[in-house]
Amino acid sequence: MTQPAVNRVVLAYSGGLDTSVILKWLKETYNCEVVTFTADLGQGEELEPARAKAELMGVKPEHIFIDDLREEFVKDYVFPMMRANALYEGLYLLGTSIARPLIAKRQIEIAKLVGADAVSHGATGKGNDQVRFELGYYALQPDIKVIAPWREWDLTSRTKLIEYAEAHQIPVPKDKRGESPFSTDANLLHTSSEGKVLEDPWEEVPNYVYSRTDDPETAPDTPEYITIDFERGDGVALNGEAMSPATLLTALNALGKTHGIGRLDLVENRFVGMKSRGMYETPGGTIYHAAHRGIEQITLDRGAAHLKDELAIRYAELVYNGFWFSPEREMLQAAIDHSQEKVAGTVRLKLYKGSVSVVGRKSPNTLYSEKVVTFEDDAGAYDQRDAAGFIKLNALRLRLLGRRDGR
Amino acid sequence: MTQPAVNRVVLAYSGGLDTSVILKWLKETYNCEVVTFTADLGQGEELEPARAKAELMGVKPEHIFIDDLREEFVKDYVFPMMRANALYEGLYLLGTSIARPLIAKRQIEIAKLVGADAVSHGATGKGNDQVRFELGYYALQPDIKVIAPWREWDLTSRTKLIEYAEAHQIPVPKDKRGESPFSTDANLLHTSSEGKVLEDPWEEVPNYVYSRTDDPETAPDTPEYITIDFERGDGVALNGEAMSPATLLTALNALGKTHGIGRLDLVENRFVGMKSRGMYETPGGTIYHAAHRGIEQITLDRGAAHLKDELAIRYAELVYNGFWFSPEREMLQAAIDHSQEKVAGTVRLKLYKGSVSVVGRKSPNTLYSEKVVTFEDDAGAYDQRDAAGFIKLNALRLRLLGRRDGR
Amino acid sequence: MTQPAVNRVVLAYSGGLDTSVILKWLKETYNCEVVTFTADLGQGEELEPARAKAELMGVKPEHIFIDDLREEFVKDYVFPMMRANALYEGLYLLGTSIARPLIAKRQIEIAKLVGADAVSHGATGKGNDQVRFELGYYALQPDIKVIAPWREWDLTSRTKLIEYAEAHQIPVPKDKRGESPFSTDANLLHTSSEGKVLEDPWEEVPNYVYSRTDDPETAPDTPEYITIDFERGDGVALNGEAMSPATLLTALNALGKTHGIGRLDLVENRFVGMKSRGMYETPGGTIYHAAHRGIEQITLDRGAAHLKDELAIRYAELVYNGFWFSPEREMLQAAIDHSQEKVAGTVRLKLYKGSVSVVGRKSPNTLYSEKVVTFEDDAGAYDQRDAAGFIKLNALRLRLLGRRDGR
Amino acid sequence: MTQPAVNRVVLAYSGGLDTSVILKWLKETYNCEVVTFTADLGQGEELEPARAKAELMGVKPEHIFIDDLREEFVKDYVFPMMRANALYEGLYLLGTSIARPLIAKRQIEIAKLVGADAVSHGATGKGNDQVRFELGYYALQPDIKVIAPWREWDLTSRTKLIEYAEAHQIPVPKDKRGESPFSTDANLLHTSSEGKVLEDPWEEVPNYVYSRTDDPETAPDTPEYITIDFERGDGVALNGEAMSPATLLTALNALGKTHGIGRLDLVENRFVGMKSRGMYETPGGTIYHAAHRGIEQITLDRGAAHLKDELAIRYAELVYNGFWFSPEREMLQAAIDHSQEKVAGTVRLKLYKGSVSVVGRKSPNTLYSEKVVTFEDDAGAYDQRDAAGFIKLNALRLRLLGRRDGR
């Protein structure tokens, strides 16, 4: 594979060993200028050290970008996805998938700002993240050059990587010298863990893998009740206190952590064609997801709700596969958002040792009518005799079939 | 509404107050012979008393049918539905819905056996069950007459019902004199509760409503691990011990009860157009559902799995709405069953205070390949360079769009 | 069935025999005031005679509403539906279905204007139109009373209807004395014919049934070429001449008539559960539909196009079944409309003896790239080597399957 | 790209210039033995010359495979697809797509027979056919080596190809010396044409491109009526005369040709991400497709029909993209085939100057009931009063919405 000529590349840079090696390798291999971009998506790490490291590696100060994207992340990515009730393969809340498009978008913005002709990321060649990053890049800047070092270089083992680092004066933290027993990704929505000790799907996930949630067994013995308020399909308050999107999710994360909520052990199908096993911790997102379904139960019409359930399958697949910036994801979002206008009110939830349960919901926009549904006399709100005709006409085609086919 | 002439009617008869009143009312109103049918679907009640009561009400011994349908119920109704991973409105395991078609089918069989020209049931005019029963009747015997007393008579309050019972020498159990605080339906898969104290969806379900599951808060403090074995998509063994379908579900119910698993508080959309609030307890079914998804994760191809997820939405809606005996449900079943041939292996689950978690799965048919997915050197099982082309062609249309539209 | 008390009713009134009888019958039966509403939807009849007839029947002048709704019909109903490429059961362009919601909407507006508490229509109890009218009424004015004379009265034969008319001094046109050999409905989009001579689906539709299209066999021997221009998914010009929606559809109708385009003989499934056979003539709509697909071919991305194709099935079913004013139709419309922003350009079509063919399309927004697709050297626009990786990763899961299952 | 070691390769060989060059190039490049496979899929060419050419090129007689696959093609590929009513992007009958899996399957069978370790095809790197061939190969023999010369070699222009041919003593037919003005693919179902003169989608397809259909303008001035009989969803007779699948399709092709039926000018979206413009002629298939829809109209229940219409979209996409041998295509097929058991009877069609119209259908299994649908007195087959209840309950949710939202 011949290398394209590259002048300036914007690298998604964490400051860690891998992306530091990439930074160096990009300079060496392409003889180009590297611009670093480090995003705070709520992964829970200090970002300023990344600046110091980048400077040490010779990146110009004006080429070091460190952005706090937490509010944008929750407001424009997590919440729209939560409106869809998206679950990949029935279970996964898409915590990694949903962060990638925002990183890609910001990288392209920076590339335009600094006049870079290429972007680069640290995702491997077997995973979904390379796809998500690169589909984002190409959608937003079709002629950008994309450099994916893990697919290109020959640093195919950790030993080689560390040798390269040492040969190039890149500091190698002690805990990175040995093999990490698994690999993680974190942001405000979740932490994922995969690889190594998790690779046998028959083996239970060891306790030391969990970092975002306390063990349900040691969680409080008393349930905690909370309320979340919604407006237009989005959470706006916790226990009656108004909060910004990222503040709300952060608070829910703390609650979810305490009560051991949101652990998921999953074998999933990657877009690149293989099965992988991951362990996801999505404490606040799991609570939020349950709450959103709860408020929809009383404010969403059946027709809208059932259509949404069908669209959500496709939506989740698109987000997982990296097609956030695609017309079809946007079409689905338009349909979903149209349904959320009246999704407002309060959901009451019970948190207890790993579980979250909706125990109450109320709304000024409720479509639930006690008067209609009641077992008591409904004063004519519903004429039970209508049901006879309803059933007769729904049965008509089945009767015609039955007459033809017998059974 | 003029009454059709009826000679002999098969009544779905529980032996309780309501269906006893119906039995009498049918005779009075239609001057017809009543045949009673009482099914054991695992609702946990003695059925022989129903025989005595029916005899007391003047039903001929040869016209009293009491059938143990538990194995047929689980094998031919619950398990096929579980193969689909069907959840109505994202959450409900359809415990009531799935029992109705079997009752309808057996009622029609009995009607043919005894030469009855009509069937009758005790479902009200506001609910889904009337639809499920009657669509079943009409599909299987298009020219059957259907009598739905709750839609016809003027016994519109419990007081009137009891007055009618007393006027006709029908014994009224003491606990039926007052208003029951809620209404229930039970079978081997679940118990549902609704009405009265449950009608305000903001109020938490009172503890006394639960009958099939222990309170998670009083459940054992130590998790219990179990395994379920699957063959062709169906559960066949618990902890290595082979079991028939109904035996397996019964055993899982006991486990689920102990660990407080399978409670669901739901506001759902009825087919007849209103929202209702129900509380469902599906202890064994909730464990089984999780286990089935678990074994599919390693044995089902992505294409099959994703198609199944889309079909499951429609499937669940059909079952909920009463279209079990419809060509479209059967078409979906054909597709789903086609996918299950290799769904075999063992799932390990952890039960703890209201939660069930898949913690391991293995299968002779696994499609999970450690060799392909590994973070370690994969010895050429997967060429990371292929990913570049994969992404490039997936991105092509987005790049063409991006060039046209900018962003 | 007891009649509800009615003070004032808005009747969808054509001025023909049937609705004149209804007008009288409403007065007699409900002792209420009747307000007539006659809409010009392009059905091709003079409407002023309806005014005279209504006056003659005693309707107050200020209670006679005659509205030209043609532009609103095409702009807000036909065109949005055409954006969806909606076809019911693969073939039917929904000409009758799409007119009903507009009539219902206007009736409800008039009811509010004149303070009427009821609405009425002349659709029979076997058809879809009663459903479409009434779902519209109820959605827009949930507490309106609806009177459907054909479901209520005992004028169950034409003879009785004519007797009633004569007994009440309603003029019976000579051609209405005998049985009409079929029944029709017409508007700017189409004319439908059904019933009587059309009831045997094995018998070819007789030539005298067609009224909106010339026989292809007598159509011109020379093809005619036309162009239609689109903007944002809607037709805006014919042969380069800008036209309003209704003007454009009218002009296309003339062209379609001349060339015998848009005849459809269909056995369809009614929402009320039976199959019926209809003959539809949709001359302009058939041309427009083909043109819209043509312009989408070069301006719509694949992801958007394929999603639209799936949504169109559901959309068509909703329109056919009368759920125009439903949240789910509006959600689908939001998704569809989102896709249409760049659907602009020119389509060239050939009209010839019953056929319409797209023969060319061009657009400033084209996504078709000769440079990419060309068989000639593409100067690097597309790297054929990418295809290898694309195929390899798409094949990966099939290979894993193949290794497991053999074949 | 390093070449894999190859011992023996099975080449899909037409005997034409391109595959002859490939034959030579394979030997030269891989120093391997070449086995040729030439299939008769009804493309209308003599196949024996291919044997002579292969022998001339040094292929061993026992390594030359020439198979007549026409009956298998129609019976096991075309007809199952037609049962689905599959149309790609609303219009395309998938004539090329459906032939590829059969060729791939036979190539793999031959590879097993002769102990070959590789297969090769002549499809280019920009098209869909490479994907269809290779997904087939990999699904059926996961470890096969695949050689796609057009993606590997440097014969990037026709001039270079001809030079290579001449340099290697491969005869170059005179009509292949110049550039062909377009490229074609043919089989019993269709002929496709694309490239060169067809690359501008605004330019009408020149008349000389058409080879399988007569010009509608010169087609007979008198319509021709035919009947097709169906059993279990498949055509079995033409004009009452029983025929095998391939015989029937051949006869319909002759009829379609005469009447100019089945031309389609389409801009479509390729799986590899670009738009292309093709011209398809599917004479018999177009007639057959219309007929199949016609017989389904009276024999398929609405629930089955509507589900089929949704599944058909996905089915068509899978076939187009090359996923014939995938679990999800097989699942869809299982659902579709389940629906076809009673799809039997006779369809009458009118063929006239480019159009095919269903004008009559009858069936022993008809679900159409004149008695139910009739405008005349139906003797109680349908109670119009049922419609009131049907509408009321369908409207209930819309009324609850209307009360909440106003409009």
Short mmCIF file of N, CA and C in Angstrom, two decimals, chain A residues 186-235:
data_model
loop_
_atom_site.label_atom_id
_atom_site.label_comp_id
_atom_site.label_asym_id
_atom_site.label_seq_id
_atom_site.Cartn_x
_atom_site.Cartn_y
_atom_site.Cartn_z
N ALA A 186 -14.22 4.46 27.75
CA ALA A 186 -15.16 5.08 28.70
C ALA A 186 -15.61 6.44 28.21
N ASN A 187 -16.82 6.78 28.54
CA ASN A 187 -17.33 8.15 28.39
C ASN A 187 -18.48 8.34 29.38
N LEU A 188 -19.14 9.47 29.27
CA LEU A 188 -20.15 9.77 30.27
C LEU A 188 -21.28 8.75 30.28
N LEU A 189 -21.49 8.09 29.15
CA LEU A 189 -22.59 7.13 29.09
C LEU A 189 -22.21 5.75 29.61
N HIS A 190 -20.99 5.32 29.32
CA HIS A 190 -20.66 3.97 29.75
C HIS A 190 -19.16 3.71 29.77
N THR A 191 -18.81 2.56 30.32
CA THR A 191 -17.48 2.00 30.17
C THR A 191 -17.64 0.61 29.58
N SER A 192 -16.87 0.36 28.53
CA SER A 192 -16.89 -0.99 27.95
C SER A 192 -15.57 -1.67 28.25
N SER A 193 -15.63 -2.98 28.39
CA SER A 193 -14.41 -3.76 28.59
C SER A 193 -14.46 -4.97 27.67
N GLU A 194 -13.34 -5.29 27.06
CA GLU A 194 -13.31 -6.46 26.19
C GLU A 194 -11.89 -6.97 26.05
N GLY A 195 -11.78 -8.15 25.47
CA GLY A 195 -10.47 -8.71 25.18
C GLY A 195 -9.90 -9.54 26.33
N LYS A 196 -8.86 -10.27 25.99
CA LYS A 196 -8.09 -11.06 26.95
C LYS A 196 -8.96 -11.91 27.90
N VAL A 197 -9.01 -11.50 29.16
CA VAL A 197 -9.71 -12.34 30.15
C VAL A 197 -11.20 -12.47 29.83
N LEU A 198 -11.68 -11.64 28.96
CA LEU A 198 -13.12 -11.70 28.63
C LEU A 198 -13.38 -12.52 27.38
N GLU A 199 -12.33 -13.05 26.77
CA GLU A 199 -12.52 -13.65 25.45
C GLU A 199 -13.23 -15.00 25.46
N ASP A 200 -13.29 -15.65 26.60
CA ASP A 200 -14.05 -16.91 26.64
C ASP A 200 -15.47 -16.62 27.15
N PRO A 201 -16.47 -16.71 26.28
CA PRO A 201 -17.82 -16.28 26.68
C PRO A 201 -18.49 -17.21 27.67
N TRP A 202 -17.83 -18.28 28.01
CA TRP A 202 -18.37 -19.18 29.03
C TRP A 202 -17.90 -18.75 30.43
N GLU A 203 -16.77 -18.05 30.48
CA GLU A 203 -16.22 -17.61 31.77
C GLU A 203 -16.91 -16.36 32.27
N GLU A 204 -17.34 -16.37 33.51
CA GLU A 204 -17.96 -15.20 34.08
C GLU A 204 -16.96 -14.04 34.13
N VAL A 205 -17.46 -12.85 33.93
CA VAL A 205 -16.61 -11.65 34.00
C VAL A 205 -16.05 -11.53 35.41
N PRO A 206 -14.71 -11.43 35.55
CA PRO A 206 -14.14 -11.31 36.90
C PRO A 206 -14.54 -9.98 37.53
N ASN A 207 -14.63 -9.99 38.83
CA ASN A 207 -15.07 -8.79 39.53
C ASN A 207 -14.19 -7.57 39.29
N TYR A 208 -12.88 -7.80 39.09
CA TYR A 208 -11.98 -6.65 38.95
C TYR A 208 -12.18 -5.89 37.64
N VAL A 209 -12.95 -6.47 36.75
CA VAL A 209 -13.19 -5.78 35.48
C VAL A 209 -14.12 -4.57 35.66
N TYR A 210 -15.02 -4.66 36.62
CA TYR A 210 -16.01 -3.59 36.79
C TYR A 210 -15.38 -2.34 37.39
N SER A 211 -15.66 -1.22 36.79
CA SER A 211 -15.08 0.02 37.30
C SER A 211 -16.12 1.12 37.52
N ARG A 212 -17.26 0.98 36.89
CA ARG A 212 -18.24 2.07 36.95
C ARG A 212 -19.43 1.77 37.84
N THR A 213 -19.54 0.51 38.28
CA THR A 213 -20.69 0.14 39.09
C THR A 213 -20.21 -0.68 40.28
N ASP A 214 -20.82 -0.43 41.42
CA ASP A 214 -20.51 -1.26 42.58
C ASP A 214 -21.19 -2.62 42.40
N ASP A 215 -20.67 -3.58 43.10
CA ASP A 215 -21.25 -4.92 43.04
C ASP A 215 -22.66 -4.89 43.66
N PRO A 216 -23.65 -5.37 42.94
CA PRO A 216 -25.00 -5.39 43.52
C PRO A 216 -25.03 -6.05 44.89
N GLU A 217 -24.17 -7.01 45.10
CA GLU A 217 -24.20 -7.71 46.38
C GLU A 217 -23.76 -6.83 47.55
N THR A 218 -22.98 -5.81 47.24
CA THR A 218 -22.56 -4.92 48.32
C THR A 218 -23.32 -3.59 48.27
N ALA A 219 -24.23 -3.50 47.36
CA ALA A 219 -25.03 -2.27 47.23
C ALA A 219 -25.97 -2.16 48.43
N PRO A 220 -26.52 -0.94 48.65
CA PRO A 220 -27.37 -0.73 49.83
C PRO A 220 -28.51 -1.74 49.92
N ASP A 221 -28.84 -2.11 51.13
CA ASP A 221 -29.91 -3.08 51.35
C ASP A 221 -31.30 -2.44 51.27
N THR A 222 -31.31 -1.15 51.18
CA THR A 222 -32.59 -0.45 51.11
C THR A 222 -32.74 0.20 49.74
N PRO A 223 -33.88 0.00 49.11
CA PRO A 223 -34.09 0.62 47.80
C PRO A 223 -34.08 2.14 47.91
N GLU A 224 -33.72 2.76 46.81
CA GLU A 224 -33.79 4.23 46.75
C GLU A 224 -34.80 4.60 45.67
N TYR A 225 -35.64 5.56 45.98
CA TYR A 225 -36.63 6.01 45.00
C TYR A 225 -36.20 7.36 44.46
N ILE A 226 -36.33 7.51 43.15
CA ILE A 226 -36.01 8.81 42.54
C ILE A 226 -37.10 9.17 41.55
N THR A 227 -37.12 10.43 41.15
CA THR A 227 -38.00 10.84 40.04
C THR A 227 -37.15 11.52 38.98
N ILE A 228 -37.56 11.31 37.74
CA ILE A 228 -36.97 12.05 36.62
C ILE A 228 -38.10 12.75 35.89
N ASP A 229 -37.90 14.03 35.60
CA ASP A 229 -38.89 14.77 34.82
C ASP A 229 -38.45 14.84 33.36
N PHE A 230 -39.42 14.74 32.47
CA PHE A 230 -39.14 14.81 31.03
C PHE A 230 -39.90 15.96 30.39
N GLU A 231 -39.28 16.53 29.38
CA GLU A 231 -39.98 17.47 28.49
C GLU A 231 -39.57 17.16 27.07
N ARG A 232 -40.53 17.10 26.18
CA ARG A 232 -40.26 16.80 24.76
C ARG A 232 -39.33 15.60 24.59
N GLY A 233 -39.52 14.63 25.45
CA GLY A 233 -38.77 13.40 25.29
C GLY A 233 -37.41 13.38 25.95
N ASP A 234 -37.00 14.50 26.53
CA ASP A 234 -35.68 14.55 27.15
C ASP A 234 -35.80 14.76 28.66
N GLY A 235 -34.88 14.14 29.41
CA GLY A 235 -34.83 14.35 30.84
C GLY A 235 -34.42 15.78 31.16
#
